[in-house]
């Protein structure tokens, strides 16, 4: 470490950095203290302000001691650096450092210097240098809300003001394209910031993109009206009027060309030069040609009937409206690479060609393809004018004049314009017809939201094939006999192709090329054809290390022999169009075994702020490399995940991949632990995980309802993460994550998932040689096995756990094992043995001082006394348990005991009292504890039958069966048989259990 290299950062992750490496602080609370001191280096900061920064308006009683502890640890961190001194005085704590060592103050100095600089290039350079210091959201990883709420908005305002100043300087330097690209993103984030909008409109205007500048104003004006109920300010209004009148007050005539002469677009109707009039009037081109430029249709077109019908609905004129009177909005077909956008568009265009008797134009815009050079709008319009047989000497040189001629030639015509493989809205916009009766049909991997917002485009998102449609495609291409002969191989092909039509077509083509080969070899054996190459012509390499065996040759089989039919290459065209940060996030998503990820989890995976993750995921969605399946949750099909995994193994080091996976596992573990704490649990697994890695963001879970909702969304992902953690050497994460999920899975009766998780947890705990982890994993597994009807295996695990807890000196753990063992005894009618185990558990809980456990086991003792006919003893123990639960405000325990009291009164023949107790028990379980609720619901039904409420009781039992079949299938057959006997004559009420 060197004093010369040390610097302090606030504009992003907070910390002390030396030679590009963050040294600390290690906790969010210490980062809050450091940030508060660095905001005013060299000035004392009162303790009260530090307390406010850490805890808001309600600091705990020990806050002063805690602040002193944080200061002490910061002093140790700063001790090697004589340039930083942390002193104590009567007025508080003062951190003295050179202001230029703090990125915020260095940024402010550079901004001040830029303000005094008269040379635009020098001023812009100073601002760029200052803005480069921003490494993300300021104060990104501090604790508490005070600093983010009180300080960050002002810092963000400083950044935006600097960006605006640099943009204005860049416009003076003629950098219109660069300014427009940068500001388009910023205006999308903050469309009500008028200075940004004004600069963007000016950049577009000076870059000969007048229509886009006007579109920006329209969108912003609509936002002002919707959000604020007002018009934009005078600056924007004045700029809008200047654009409409064809003048830029700072630059003279808007449409002046580079030589200073007026462009053709200033004459006649917008964009219509003399050449258009000549062609339209018959001079030069007497008759408009009728082009038929559609690519060939495929006779093997499969499925997509719903999508074809949707295209019909989106493009038909209103009922009763003549086609030539209806201006049709552009229609955009979007979807991931290989999903069949072009195939659908061409097929529909052939079906609908009679609606466009004046012809069909087609152009491949090459937005995504083997090269990075998309076709320019000027070139595309030139192709259209050639197709319309306009003489070359009449085709104008400028884009705007060409567009005017093109649109003039389409006037009063009914034509279809198929714009295939578009890169973005800018590429498409000049090619849109403006004549009624003409339709632009566009395909793109990007979502083209700009066309939707400004031009009112309709969109059709093309999804993956269903398994049935995948089989239909294979059958149409291979024949019924070939497909029917190997149904298992076909199922495997369908699964591996993940519903992607191009992948299915490639496999079918391979089968045609090798008619003697069984279909099963297409997936298992043909990968060798491409394995030797290692790298495709587009530079996208096959992972050489093989990883865990899932992705090394996962895409090799989907190689049709050229770039257009090679899945890896097709995906690469979308990948190469991403920004570097979005490309990195896409690669890292290949480390997740789950089919989807939340925005917060993705932020942790990449180690970036949530807001940044949202923007990058939106970019992936617009590129159709991900899909937002529900708000804030993004997924991708299996072949894309394999491709992402290949890329991350190629481009990211093993250390980077492991660190990213560590962050992702930390996100799920610590979020699950947070949610687990908010559930009403009888038993909670004691967990002490390591602190989350820097950059990890936790899910927002603040109450029980949010906890249940989060676990409900994530429980399948959590199971996948536990498996992946165990396979990847993160055994501590594997067993702890299972422990954090136990409460939710148990309450909701998700026994299969609980058993699967705890099998993995037990193996991980054994590898760690951690007796406590093994004991808890065995109990969690045993509870699930009881509900699955596997009592013998459950009892074996519980006896092992009992010995482990005994060796650890954990009486509460031993008591828990005895409780579940007593459940097994109860299921087999061995009530005396169950009672003895419960009484032993009571002694252990009292030894441990576990009052809640004592209340639970008192209820169990009452239950067993009731089963043995000792009803007075049963009532006494259950009433004692009820008092303990109410003393502790233990609502779940109270609910369980009310169920037991209902059972006892039922056995005593007091059916109405039993019904009342059961209903009170169920009232506590609304919204949770579905497994226990199913048991009580069943007993309520039997009490209603016994009380003569036959219809009511039968309906209650049927409701109980729905839950039991889902949550405890091992008990469903007996209940199903009971319900089937209800209609038999003289059927007595069942014995309650």
XYZ file of C-alpha atoms in Angstrom, residues 685-963:
279
model
C -32.701 -23.212 11.815
C -29.899 -21.220 13.477
C -27.804 -19.775 10.671
C -24.674 -17.649 10.836
C -23.711 -17.073 7.189
C -20.732 -14.968 6.237
C -21.611 -11.345 5.392
C -22.743 -10.808 1.795
C -20.061 -9.908 -0.713
C -19.688 -6.257 -1.770
C -22.239 -5.390 -4.426
C -24.883 -7.840 -3.224
C -28.385 -6.370 -3.035
C -31.088 -8.077 -0.965
C -34.740 -8.464 -1.847
C -37.076 -5.939 -0.249
C -38.943 -8.016 2.341
C -40.420 -6.096 5.261
C -43.384 -8.156 6.484
C -44.832 -11.654 6.493
C -46.949 -11.121 3.373
C -43.908 -9.976 1.378
C -41.938 -12.941 2.701
C -44.575 -15.433 1.539
C -44.829 -13.697 -1.828
C -41.034 -13.710 -2.320
C -40.661 -17.375 -1.408
C -43.645 -18.191 -3.628
C -41.955 -16.550 -6.614
C -38.475 -17.885 -5.926
C -38.841 -21.361 -4.424
C -38.142 -23.172 -7.717
C -35.151 -20.914 -8.317
C -33.961 -21.544 -4.751
C -33.994 -25.298 -5.342
C -31.963 -24.823 -8.528
C -29.508 -22.561 -6.697
C -29.046 -25.101 -3.883
C -28.221 -27.818 -6.430
C -25.861 -25.475 -8.254
C -24.167 -24.363 -5.035
C -23.470 -27.973 -4.072
C -22.106 -28.775 -7.553
C -19.938 -25.656 -7.570
C -18.207 -26.107 -4.223
C -20.383 -23.706 -2.193
C -21.462 -26.305 0.375
C -22.076 -23.793 3.163
C -24.485 -21.894 0.915
C -26.191 -25.152 -0.063
C -27.133 -26.306 3.427
C -27.799 -22.823 4.833
C -30.071 -21.911 1.950
C -32.061 -25.098 2.526
C -32.290 -24.189 6.209
C -33.558 -20.698 5.375
C -36.264 -22.197 3.113
C -37.426 -24.843 5.598
C -40.021 -22.672 7.340
C -41.761 -21.575 4.157
C -41.736 -25.030 2.566
C -43.031 -26.639 5.753
C -45.833 -24.118 6.248
C -46.922 -24.323 2.620
C -46.659 -28.111 2.475
C -44.196 -28.149 -0.424
C -42.882 -31.496 0.744
C -41.264 -32.666 -2.497
C -39.192 -29.488 -2.743
C -38.359 -29.632 0.952
C -37.142 -33.224 0.652
C -35.071 -32.438 -2.463
C -33.439 -29.390 -0.862
C -32.572 -31.201 2.356
C -31.137 -34.248 0.560
C -28.679 -31.836 -1.070
C -28.150 -29.982 2.213
C -27.317 -33.212 4.018
C -24.703 -34.187 1.432
C -23.175 -30.691 1.591
C -23.107 -30.739 5.395
C -21.369 -34.126 5.325
C -18.673 -32.762 3.008
C -18.200 -29.855 5.423
C -18.015 -32.304 8.348
C -20.428 -30.003 10.212
C -22.463 -32.012 12.775
C -24.928 -29.198 13.505
C -25.605 -28.664 9.804
C -26.074 -32.415 9.331
C -28.491 -32.578 12.252
C -30.699 -29.740 10.984
C -30.633 -31.089 7.432
C -31.769 -34.500 8.679
C -34.668 -32.997 10.636
C -35.793 -30.890 7.666
C -35.600 -33.961 5.428
C -37.417 -36.107 7.983
C -40.339 -33.699 8.309
C -40.822 -33.710 4.536
C -40.616 -37.514 4.394
C -43.313 -37.824 7.071
C -45.708 -35.847 4.899
C -44.729 -37.932 1.888
C -45.659 -41.095 3.811
C -42.082 -42.380 4.182
C -42.182 -42.913 7.936
C -39.403 -45.491 8.232
C -36.856 -43.340 6.385
C -37.993 -40.312 8.363
C -37.508 -42.055 11.704
C -34.014 -43.174 10.682
C -32.965 -39.595 9.924
C -34.499 -38.335 13.169
C -32.620 -40.891 15.282
C -29.353 -39.883 13.577
C -30.148 -36.208 14.218
C -31.018 -36.979 17.856
C -27.560 -38.473 18.391
C -25.894 -35.532 16.635
C -27.733 -32.962 18.759
C -26.840 -34.971 21.854
C -23.167 -34.863 20.956
C -23.452 -31.111 20.450
C -25.098 -30.585 23.838
C -28.203 -29.095 22.180
C -31.285 -30.043 24.254
C -33.682 -28.009 22.085
C -32.468 -29.836 18.986
C -32.959 -33.175 20.729
C -36.464 -32.146 21.754
C -37.312 -31.247 18.159
C -36.236 -34.712 16.978
C -38.384 -36.330 19.657
C -41.405 -34.276 18.604
C -41.150 -35.489 15.008
C -40.470 -39.064 16.156
C -43.652 -38.834 18.229
C -45.519 -37.824 15.065
C -44.373 -41.061 13.434
C -45.528 -43.001 16.516
C -48.895 -41.238 16.371
C -49.382 -42.148 12.700
C -48.928 -45.819 13.584
C -51.180 -45.739 16.646
C -48.347 -46.130 19.164
C -49.710 -43.435 21.461
C -47.967 -44.525 24.666
C -44.578 -44.397 22.930
C -45.459 -41.012 21.470
C -46.475 -39.712 24.904
C -43.187 -40.892 26.454
C -41.202 -39.130 23.723
C -43.200 -35.925 24.214
C -42.662 -35.944 27.981
C -38.930 -36.406 27.422
C -39.008 -33.515 24.943
C -40.741 -31.341 27.567
C -37.896 -31.945 30.030
C -35.342 -31.055 27.366
C -37.117 -27.827 26.426
C -37.301 -26.810 30.089
C -33.577 -27.553 30.430
C -32.930 -25.335 27.401
C -35.188 -22.589 28.758
C -37.204 -22.719 25.524
C -40.618 -21.461 26.602
C -42.118 -21.585 23.101
C -40.984 -25.182 22.637
C -42.428 -26.006 26.055
C -45.822 -24.694 24.959
C -45.741 -26.726 21.743
C -44.829 -29.977 23.443
C -47.467 -29.467 26.189
C -50.015 -29.417 23.385
C -48.583 -32.672 21.999
C -48.774 -34.296 25.429
C -52.430 -33.288 25.635
C -52.998 -34.813 22.209
C -51.522 -38.174 23.187
C -53.512 -38.268 26.449
C -56.632 -37.755 24.359
C -55.656 -40.611 22.048
C -55.230 -42.822 25.129
C -58.662 -41.844 26.510
C -57.371 -39.654 29.384
C -59.513 -36.676 28.403
C -59.173 -34.679 31.622
C -55.367 -34.933 31.444
C -55.588 -34.006 27.787
C -57.648 -30.892 28.495
C -55.370 -29.864 31.373
C -52.186 -30.049 29.286
C -53.765 -28.293 26.300
C -55.156 -25.488 28.463
C -51.685 -25.085 29.996
C -50.208 -24.960 26.469
C -52.801 -22.360 25.426
C -51.817 -20.143 28.361
C -48.126 -20.339 27.381
C -48.890 -19.448 23.778
C -51.019 -16.464 24.773
C -48.331 -15.325 27.216
C -45.796 -15.336 24.353
C -48.321 -14.033 21.778
C -47.507 -17.179 19.788
C -50.403 -17.219 17.323
C -49.304 -20.330 15.398
C -48.910 -22.258 18.680
C -52.307 -21.023 19.836
C -53.825 -22.178 16.534
C -52.350 -25.676 16.905
C -53.628 -25.963 20.480
C -57.136 -24.810 19.511
C -57.083 -27.639 16.970
C -56.179 -30.109 19.727
C -58.945 -28.800 21.981
C -61.409 -29.224 19.149
C -60.226 -32.794 18.739
C -60.663 -33.550 22.454
C -64.182 -32.108 22.539
C -64.992 -34.121 19.445
C -63.899 -37.304 21.206
C -66.065 -36.312 24.189
C -69.074 -35.988 21.872
C -69.262 -32.212 22.204
C -69.484 -31.649 18.472
C -70.629 -28.014 18.408
C -67.811 -27.039 20.784
C -65.378 -28.971 18.613
C -66.608 -27.121 15.509
C -66.117 -23.800 17.302
C -62.526 -24.667 18.315
C -61.652 -25.862 14.799
C -62.981 -22.676 13.217
C -61.032 -20.522 15.663
C -57.935 -22.533 14.836
C -58.438 -22.022 11.100
C -58.949 -18.271 11.565
C -55.321 -17.914 12.642
C -54.096 -19.800 9.583
C -55.557 -17.647 6.847
C -52.889 -16.734 4.309
C -50.351 -19.277 5.539
C -49.628 -22.668 7.162
C -51.640 -24.435 4.501
C -50.409 -27.882 5.534
C -51.649 -27.527 9.112
C -54.810 -25.882 7.853
C -55.556 -28.964 5.706
C -55.400 -31.183 8.806
C -57.734 -28.934 10.796
C -60.105 -28.612 7.857
C -60.401 -32.392 7.691
C -61.227 -32.621 11.394
C -63.784 -29.836 11.079
C -65.545 -31.805 8.358
C -65.744 -34.893 10.557
C -67.134 -32.825 13.454
C -69.787 -31.341 11.165
C -70.774 -34.842 9.991
C -70.961 -36.043 13.584
C -73.164 -33.051 14.444
C -75.577 -34.027 11.657
C -74.484 -31.293 9.241
C -74.045 -33.811 6.457
C -73.949 -31.513 3.431
C -71.696 -29.011 5.186
C -69.356 -31.741 6.429
C -69.053 -33.398 3.027
C -68.167 -30.099 1.376
C -65.537 -29.368 4.066
C -63.915 -32.788 3.538
C -63.745 -32.228 -0.207
C -62.019 -28.886 0.382
C -59.621 -30.682 2.722
C -58.890 -33.344 0.094
C -57.816 -30.704 -2.439
C -55.213 -29.437 0.030
